[in-house]
Short mmCIF file of C-alpha atoms in Angstrom, two decimals:
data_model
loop_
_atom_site.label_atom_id
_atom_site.label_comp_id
_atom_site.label_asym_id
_atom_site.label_seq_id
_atom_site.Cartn_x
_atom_site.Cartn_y
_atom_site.Cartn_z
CA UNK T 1 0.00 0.00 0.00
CA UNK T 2 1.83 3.33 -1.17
CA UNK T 3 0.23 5.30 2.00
CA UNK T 4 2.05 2.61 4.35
CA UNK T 5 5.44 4.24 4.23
CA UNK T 6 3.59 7.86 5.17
CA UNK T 7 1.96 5.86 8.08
CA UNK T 8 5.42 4.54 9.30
CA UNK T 9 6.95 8.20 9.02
CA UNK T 10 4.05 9.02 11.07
CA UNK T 11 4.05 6.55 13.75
CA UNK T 12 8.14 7.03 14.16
CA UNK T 13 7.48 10.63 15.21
CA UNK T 14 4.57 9.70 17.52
CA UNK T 15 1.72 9.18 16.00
CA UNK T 16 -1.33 7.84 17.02
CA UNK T 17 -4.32 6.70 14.56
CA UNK T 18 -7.85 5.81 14.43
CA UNK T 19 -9.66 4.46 11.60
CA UNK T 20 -12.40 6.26 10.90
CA UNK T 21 -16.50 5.46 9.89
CA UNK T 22 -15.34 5.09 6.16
CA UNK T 23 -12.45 2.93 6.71
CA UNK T 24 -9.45 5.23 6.56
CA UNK T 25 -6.89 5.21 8.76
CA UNK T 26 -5.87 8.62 9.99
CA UNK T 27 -3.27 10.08 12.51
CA UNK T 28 -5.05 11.47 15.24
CA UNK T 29 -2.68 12.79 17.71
CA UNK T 30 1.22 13.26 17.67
CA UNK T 31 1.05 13.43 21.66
CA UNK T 32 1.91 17.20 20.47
CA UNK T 33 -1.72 18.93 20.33
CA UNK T 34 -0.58 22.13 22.36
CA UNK T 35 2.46 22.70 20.30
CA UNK T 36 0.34 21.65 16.71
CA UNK T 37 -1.85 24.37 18.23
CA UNK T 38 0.97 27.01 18.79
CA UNK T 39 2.47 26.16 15.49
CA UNK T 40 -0.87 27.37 13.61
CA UNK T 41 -1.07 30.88 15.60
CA UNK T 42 2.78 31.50 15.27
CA UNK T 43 4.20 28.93 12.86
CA UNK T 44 3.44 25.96 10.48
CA UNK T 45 1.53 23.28 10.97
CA UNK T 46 1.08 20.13 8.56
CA UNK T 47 -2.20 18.33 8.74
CA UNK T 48 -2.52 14.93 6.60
CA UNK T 49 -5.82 15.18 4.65
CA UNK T 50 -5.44 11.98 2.07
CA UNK T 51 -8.50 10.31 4.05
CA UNK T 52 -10.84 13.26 2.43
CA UNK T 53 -12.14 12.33 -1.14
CA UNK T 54 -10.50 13.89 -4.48
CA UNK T 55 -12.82 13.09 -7.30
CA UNK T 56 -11.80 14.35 -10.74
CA UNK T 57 -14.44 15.87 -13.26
CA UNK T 58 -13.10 15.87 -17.04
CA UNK T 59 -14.87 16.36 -20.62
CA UNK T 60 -15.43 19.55 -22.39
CA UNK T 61 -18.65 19.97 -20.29
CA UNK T 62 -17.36 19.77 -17.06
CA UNK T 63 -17.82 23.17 -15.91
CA UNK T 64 -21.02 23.34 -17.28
CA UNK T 65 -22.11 20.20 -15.91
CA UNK T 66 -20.71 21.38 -12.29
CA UNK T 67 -22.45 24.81 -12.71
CA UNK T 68 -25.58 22.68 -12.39
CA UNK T 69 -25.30 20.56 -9.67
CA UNK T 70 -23.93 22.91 -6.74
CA UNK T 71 -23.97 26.55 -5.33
CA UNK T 72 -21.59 28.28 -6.78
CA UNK T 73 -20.33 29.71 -9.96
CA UNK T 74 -18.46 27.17 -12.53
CA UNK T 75 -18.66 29.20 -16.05
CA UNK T 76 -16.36 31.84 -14.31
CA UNK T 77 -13.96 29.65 -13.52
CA UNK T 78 -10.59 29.65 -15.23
CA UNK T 79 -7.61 27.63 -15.26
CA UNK T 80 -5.61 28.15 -11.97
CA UNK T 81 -8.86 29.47 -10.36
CA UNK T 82 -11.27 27.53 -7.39
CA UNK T 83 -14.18 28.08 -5.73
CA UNK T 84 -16.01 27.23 -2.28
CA UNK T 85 -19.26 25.17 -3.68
CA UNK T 86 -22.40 23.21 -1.57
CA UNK T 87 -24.00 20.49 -3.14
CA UNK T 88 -27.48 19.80 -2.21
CA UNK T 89 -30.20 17.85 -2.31
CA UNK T 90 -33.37 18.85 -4.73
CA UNK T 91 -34.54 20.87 -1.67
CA UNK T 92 -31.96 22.71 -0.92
CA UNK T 93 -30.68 19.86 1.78
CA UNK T 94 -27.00 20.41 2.52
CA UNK T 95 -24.54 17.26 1.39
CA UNK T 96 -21.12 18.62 1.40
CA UNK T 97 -19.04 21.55 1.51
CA UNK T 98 -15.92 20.83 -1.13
CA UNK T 99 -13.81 22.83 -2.80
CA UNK T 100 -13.40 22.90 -6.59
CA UNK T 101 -9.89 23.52 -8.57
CA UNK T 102 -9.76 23.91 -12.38
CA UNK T 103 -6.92 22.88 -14.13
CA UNK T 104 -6.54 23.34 -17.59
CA UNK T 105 -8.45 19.85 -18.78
CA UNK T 106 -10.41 18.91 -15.38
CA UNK T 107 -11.75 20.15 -12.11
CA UNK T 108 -10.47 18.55 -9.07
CA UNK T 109 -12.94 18.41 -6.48
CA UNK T 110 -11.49 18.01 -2.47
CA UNK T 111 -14.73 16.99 -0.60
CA UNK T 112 -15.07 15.28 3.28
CA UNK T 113 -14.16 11.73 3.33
CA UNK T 114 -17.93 10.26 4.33
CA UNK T 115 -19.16 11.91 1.10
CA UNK T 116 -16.90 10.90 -0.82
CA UNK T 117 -19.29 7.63 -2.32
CA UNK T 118 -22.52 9.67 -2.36
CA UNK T 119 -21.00 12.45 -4.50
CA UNK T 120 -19.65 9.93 -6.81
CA UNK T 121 -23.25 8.11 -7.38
CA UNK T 122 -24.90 11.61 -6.97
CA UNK T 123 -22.72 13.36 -9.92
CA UNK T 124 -22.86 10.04 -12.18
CA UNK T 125 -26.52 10.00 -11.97
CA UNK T 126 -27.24 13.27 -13.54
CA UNK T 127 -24.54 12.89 -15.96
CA UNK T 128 -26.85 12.17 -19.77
CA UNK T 129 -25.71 9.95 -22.29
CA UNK T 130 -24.53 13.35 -24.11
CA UNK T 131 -22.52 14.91 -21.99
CA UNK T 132 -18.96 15.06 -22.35
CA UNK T 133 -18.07 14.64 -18.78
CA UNK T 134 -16.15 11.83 -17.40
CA UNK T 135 -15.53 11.32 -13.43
CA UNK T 136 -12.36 9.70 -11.96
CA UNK T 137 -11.88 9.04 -8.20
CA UNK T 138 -8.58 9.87 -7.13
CA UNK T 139 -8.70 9.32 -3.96
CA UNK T 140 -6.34 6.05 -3.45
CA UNK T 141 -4.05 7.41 -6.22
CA UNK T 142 -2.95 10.86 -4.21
CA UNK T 143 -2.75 12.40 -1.04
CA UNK T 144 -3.59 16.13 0.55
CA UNK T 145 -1.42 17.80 3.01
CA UNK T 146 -2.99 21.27 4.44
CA UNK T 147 -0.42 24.02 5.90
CA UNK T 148 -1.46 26.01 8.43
CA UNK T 149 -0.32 28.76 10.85
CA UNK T 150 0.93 32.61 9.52
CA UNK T 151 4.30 31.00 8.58
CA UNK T 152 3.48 29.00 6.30
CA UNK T 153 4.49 31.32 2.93
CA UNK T 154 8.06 31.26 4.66
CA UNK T 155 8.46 27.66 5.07
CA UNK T 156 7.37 27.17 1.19
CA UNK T 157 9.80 29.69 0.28
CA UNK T 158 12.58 27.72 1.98
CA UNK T 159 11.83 25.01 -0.50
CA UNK T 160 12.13 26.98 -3.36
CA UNK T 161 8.52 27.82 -3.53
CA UNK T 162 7.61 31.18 -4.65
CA UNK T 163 4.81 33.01 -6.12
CA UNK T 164 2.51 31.77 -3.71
CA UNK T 165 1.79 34.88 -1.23
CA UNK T 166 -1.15 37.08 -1.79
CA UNK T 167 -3.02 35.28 -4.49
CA UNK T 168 -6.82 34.82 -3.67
CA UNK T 169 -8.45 31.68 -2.07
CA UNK T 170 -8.00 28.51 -3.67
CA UNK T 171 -5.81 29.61 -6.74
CA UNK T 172 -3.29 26.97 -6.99
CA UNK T 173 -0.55 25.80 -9.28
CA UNK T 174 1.71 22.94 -10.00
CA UNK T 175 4.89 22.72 -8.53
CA UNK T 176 7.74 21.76 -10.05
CA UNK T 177 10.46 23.13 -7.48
CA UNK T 178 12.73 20.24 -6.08
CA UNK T 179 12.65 19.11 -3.32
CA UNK T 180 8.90 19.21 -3.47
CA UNK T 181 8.17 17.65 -6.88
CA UNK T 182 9.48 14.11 -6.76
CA UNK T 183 11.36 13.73 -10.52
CA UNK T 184 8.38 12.60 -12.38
CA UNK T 185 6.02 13.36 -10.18
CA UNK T 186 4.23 17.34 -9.45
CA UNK T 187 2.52 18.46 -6.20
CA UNK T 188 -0.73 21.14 -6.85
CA UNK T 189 -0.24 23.70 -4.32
CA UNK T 190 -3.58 25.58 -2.97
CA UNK T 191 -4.22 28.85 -1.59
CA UNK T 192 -6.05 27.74 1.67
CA UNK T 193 -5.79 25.87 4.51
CA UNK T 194 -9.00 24.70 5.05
CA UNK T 195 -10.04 26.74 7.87
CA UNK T 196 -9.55 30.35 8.39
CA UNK T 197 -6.09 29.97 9.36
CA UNK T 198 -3.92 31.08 6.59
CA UNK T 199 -2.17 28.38 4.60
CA UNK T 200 -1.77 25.89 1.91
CA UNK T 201 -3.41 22.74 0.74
CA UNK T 202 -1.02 20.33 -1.28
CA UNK T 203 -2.35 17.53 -3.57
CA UNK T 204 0.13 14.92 -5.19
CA UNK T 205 0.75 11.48 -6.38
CA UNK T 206 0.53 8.24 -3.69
CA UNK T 207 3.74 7.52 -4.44
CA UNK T 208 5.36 10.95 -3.37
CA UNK T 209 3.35 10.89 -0.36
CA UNK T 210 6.26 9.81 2.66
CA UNK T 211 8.92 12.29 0.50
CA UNK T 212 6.70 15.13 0.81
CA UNK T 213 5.52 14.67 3.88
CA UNK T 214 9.39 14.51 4.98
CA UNK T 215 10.61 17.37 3.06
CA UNK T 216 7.76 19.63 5.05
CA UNK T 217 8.67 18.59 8.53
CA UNK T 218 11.97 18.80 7.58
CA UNK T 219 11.47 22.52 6.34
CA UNK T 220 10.08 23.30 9.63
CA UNK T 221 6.18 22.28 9.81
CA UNK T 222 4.59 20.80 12.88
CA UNK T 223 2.61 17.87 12.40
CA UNK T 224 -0.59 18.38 13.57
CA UNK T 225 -2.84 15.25 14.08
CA UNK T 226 -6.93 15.07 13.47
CA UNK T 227 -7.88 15.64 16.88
CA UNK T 228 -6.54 19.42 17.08
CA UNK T 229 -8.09 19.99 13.61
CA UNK T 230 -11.68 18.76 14.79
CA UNK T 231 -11.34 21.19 17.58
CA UNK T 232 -10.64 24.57 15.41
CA UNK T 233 -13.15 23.67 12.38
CA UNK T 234 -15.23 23.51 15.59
CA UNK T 235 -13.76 27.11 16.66
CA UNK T 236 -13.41 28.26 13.33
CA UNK T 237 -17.29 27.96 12.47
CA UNK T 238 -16.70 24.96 10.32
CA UNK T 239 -19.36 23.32 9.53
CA UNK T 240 -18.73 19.27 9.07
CA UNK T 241 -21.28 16.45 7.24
CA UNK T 242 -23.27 14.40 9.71
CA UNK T 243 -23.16 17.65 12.43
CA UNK T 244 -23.82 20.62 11.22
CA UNK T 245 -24.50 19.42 7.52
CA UNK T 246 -27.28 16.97 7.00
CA UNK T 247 -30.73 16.82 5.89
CA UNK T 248 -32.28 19.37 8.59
CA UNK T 249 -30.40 22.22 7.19
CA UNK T 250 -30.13 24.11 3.88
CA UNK T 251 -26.54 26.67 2.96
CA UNK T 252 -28.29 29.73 3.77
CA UNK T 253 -29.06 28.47 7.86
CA UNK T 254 -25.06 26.97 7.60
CA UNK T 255 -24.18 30.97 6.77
CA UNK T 256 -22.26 29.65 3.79
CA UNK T 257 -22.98 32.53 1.82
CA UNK T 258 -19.50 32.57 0.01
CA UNK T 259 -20.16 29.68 -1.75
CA UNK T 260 -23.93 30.69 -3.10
CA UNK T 261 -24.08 32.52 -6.51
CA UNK T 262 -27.17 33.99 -6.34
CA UNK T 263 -28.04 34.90 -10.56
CA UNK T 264 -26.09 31.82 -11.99
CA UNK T 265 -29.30 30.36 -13.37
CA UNK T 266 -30.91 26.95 -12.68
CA UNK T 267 -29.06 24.18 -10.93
CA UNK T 268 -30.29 21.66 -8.24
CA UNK T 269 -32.07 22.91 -5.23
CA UNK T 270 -32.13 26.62 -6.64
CA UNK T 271 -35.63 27.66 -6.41
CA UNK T 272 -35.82 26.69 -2.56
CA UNK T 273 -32.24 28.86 -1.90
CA UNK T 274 -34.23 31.79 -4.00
CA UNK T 275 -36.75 31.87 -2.31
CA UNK T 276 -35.35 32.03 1.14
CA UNK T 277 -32.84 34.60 0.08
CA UNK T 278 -35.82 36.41 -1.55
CA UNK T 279 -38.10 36.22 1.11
CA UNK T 280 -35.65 35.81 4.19
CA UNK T 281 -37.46 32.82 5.18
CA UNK T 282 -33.57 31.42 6.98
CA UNK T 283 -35.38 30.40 10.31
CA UNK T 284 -32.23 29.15 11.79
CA UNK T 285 -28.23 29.95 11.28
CA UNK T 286 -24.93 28.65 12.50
CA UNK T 287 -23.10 29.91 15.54
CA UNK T 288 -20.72 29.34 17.35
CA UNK T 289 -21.32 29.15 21.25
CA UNK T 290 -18.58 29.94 24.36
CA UNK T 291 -20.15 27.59 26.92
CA UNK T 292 -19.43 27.12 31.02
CA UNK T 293 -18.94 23.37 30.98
CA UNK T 294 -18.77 20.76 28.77
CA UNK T 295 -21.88 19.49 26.53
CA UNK T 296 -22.67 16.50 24.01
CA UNK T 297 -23.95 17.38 20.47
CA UNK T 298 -27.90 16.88 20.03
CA UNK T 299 -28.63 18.62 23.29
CA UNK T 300 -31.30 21.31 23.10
CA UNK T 301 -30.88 25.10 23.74
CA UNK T 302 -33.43 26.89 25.68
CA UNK T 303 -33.80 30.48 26.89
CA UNK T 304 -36.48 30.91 29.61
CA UNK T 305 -37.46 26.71 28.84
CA UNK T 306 -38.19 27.93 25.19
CA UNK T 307 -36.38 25.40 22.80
CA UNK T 308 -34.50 28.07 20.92
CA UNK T 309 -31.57 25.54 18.79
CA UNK T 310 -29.73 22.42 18.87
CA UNK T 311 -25.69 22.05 19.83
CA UNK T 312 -24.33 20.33 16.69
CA UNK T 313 -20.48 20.25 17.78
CA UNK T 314 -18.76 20.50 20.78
CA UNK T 315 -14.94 20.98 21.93
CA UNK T 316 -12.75 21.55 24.57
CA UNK T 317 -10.09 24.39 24.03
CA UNK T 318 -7.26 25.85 26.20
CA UNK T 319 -9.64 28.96 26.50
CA UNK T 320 -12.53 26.93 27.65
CA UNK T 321 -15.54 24.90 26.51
CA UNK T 322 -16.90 25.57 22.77
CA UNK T 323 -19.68 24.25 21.04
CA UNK T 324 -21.35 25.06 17.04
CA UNK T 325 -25.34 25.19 17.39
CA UNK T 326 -27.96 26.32 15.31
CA UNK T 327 -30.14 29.04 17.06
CA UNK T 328 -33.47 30.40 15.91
CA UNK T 329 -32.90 33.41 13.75
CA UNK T 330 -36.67 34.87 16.00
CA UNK T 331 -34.00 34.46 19.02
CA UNK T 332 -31.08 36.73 18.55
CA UNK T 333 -27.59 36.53 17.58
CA UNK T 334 -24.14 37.38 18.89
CA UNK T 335 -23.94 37.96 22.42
CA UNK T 336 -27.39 36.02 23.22
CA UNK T 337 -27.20 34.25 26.56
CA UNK T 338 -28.78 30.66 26.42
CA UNK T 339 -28.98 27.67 28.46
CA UNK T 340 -28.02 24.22 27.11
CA UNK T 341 -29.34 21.60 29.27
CA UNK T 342 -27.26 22.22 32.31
CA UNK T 343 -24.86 24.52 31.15
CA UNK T 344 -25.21 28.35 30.21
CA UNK T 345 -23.58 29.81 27.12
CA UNK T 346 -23.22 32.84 25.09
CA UNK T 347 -23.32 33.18 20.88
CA UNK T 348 -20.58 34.46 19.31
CA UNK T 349 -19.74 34.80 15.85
CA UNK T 350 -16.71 32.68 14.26
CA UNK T 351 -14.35 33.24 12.08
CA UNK T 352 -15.45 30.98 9.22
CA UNK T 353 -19.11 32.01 8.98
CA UNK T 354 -20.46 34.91 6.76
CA UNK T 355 -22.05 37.54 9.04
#
């Protein structure tokens, strides 16, 4: 298995792993988490993402045929360029958040690793016998690192990589700047970590995956395991399949606004986001919630015994308890004071959400 010698490298500097719902296998802790955590306020930090899904959209339709089936704009798109983009269900149901990248001949799609299956069936179902699209999964074939922490740029530029600072979310390139590029082999670098931390998502071949991985920590990036990412998408505002995206909630209550183009013309689940944008009809959003003790996702948030939301995620942090919950839009916003079960809390607004 090409991913074995990555695990190895892995497990030699500490690693722990877990294999997840969908089978993966993924690093979970280095037995580092507070210095994973510094590293990605002060440094670099390198989080392995090969157990999300990579599926790869080709054919001379394949921006069109993207265009249709999720949120965001595809015709704009050029080569070099990405997007943010929801994919939904007929009624505006959420599915997944992923993010797109066009290359010259195909779009590369990065999407969360329990979706990967459904958003291979779901895009091969509405693909007609005339369109020239064609969809390849590549997820055993490469891996995706993410950089994060306001150091990143620096570390890149150690290894030769330039070019990269100040270019807009999710532009990316290939790289072919030893020591990163194996000698066949190219790495896609990514503007975008992710999260709202600054930083870089690479994308490269199986094969290169130990190398790279290497060459990174060697350059100065902390390996960060899955357990201190879960706890700043939580922080972060973002929102994850099977908590905060699932078939109870639509993009417009998730506050993923970035990804919604609002005049692209039909694609699925478009009248239902028209309407609600049209007639403000959200009746619940995303927020994140500061919390005086700990709480498990599911439990309900009152003010005065009124149900008024639902915790979806919940984490620990050095600065306290944190949860994500969707409130009641009626209710309030930032700086409402709830009760959840028996716990209070306080909304705040995060980093990753659209006000």
């Amino acid at each position: 298995m090409l991913i074995q010698e990555l695990h190895d490298i892995q497990a030699a500097a500490g690693a722990t792993f877990a294999e997840l719902a969908t089978t993966e296998t993924v690093p979970i802790s280095f037995g580092n988490d507070g210095a994973a955590i510094a590293a990605t306020k002060q440094g670099a930090a390198l989080y392995d993402r090969t157990h999300w899904g990579r599926i790869q959209i080709s054919g001379s339709d394949r921006l069109r045929f993207l265009h249709n089936q999720s949120t965001n704009n595809f015709n704009i798109l050029k080569p070099g360029q990405g997007c943010d983009t929801v994919f939904v269900t007929s009624t505006a149901r959420t599915i997944d958040l992923a993010t797109a990248y066009a290359t010259e001949d195909a779009v590369i799609l990065l999407v969360s690793a329990n979706r990967r299956r459904q958003l291979l069936e779901l895009l091969d179902r509405y693909i007609f016998p005339m369109d020239r699209v064609e969809l390849t999964d590549l997820t055993d074939t490469t891996v995706a690192f993410s950089l994060l922490g306001p150091e990143s740029t620096q570390l890149l530029e150690k290894l030769g990589v330039t070019e990269v600072e100040n270019q807009s979310y999710a532009t990316h390139k290939l790289i072919k700047t030893p020591p990163l590029s194996g000698d066949e082999e190219e790495v896609r670098l990514a503007v975008g970590s992710g999260l709202a931390t600054p930083g870089y998502t690479l994308i490269a071949a199986a094969s290169d995956a130990a190398r790279l991985w290497n060459e990174l920590v060697k350059a100065g990036a902390v390996p960060m395991g899955d357990r201190v990412w879960e706890q700043l998408r939580i922080q972060q505002g973002r929102p994850a399949t099977d908590f905060e995206l699932t078939d109870d909630y639509n993009p417009l209550e998730a506050r993923l606004l970035h990804t919604i183009t609002y005049d692209k013309g039909c694609y699925i689940g478009q009248e239902t986001i028209a309407r609600l944008n049209t007639y403000q009809g959200v009746k619940q959003q995303l927020w994140g919630l500061q919390l005086s003790g700990a709480v498990e996702p599911g439990t309900v948030i009152t003010i005065k015994e009124e149900k008024v939301g639902k915790i979806t995620s919940f984490t620990e942090t050095e600065s306290g308890f944190f949860g994500l919950a969707y409130i009641r839009t009626k209710a309030g916003g930032e700086k409402l004071k709830v009760q959840v079960g028996e716990v209070s809390g306080e909304v705040v607004n995060v980093p990753l959400l659209s006000s």
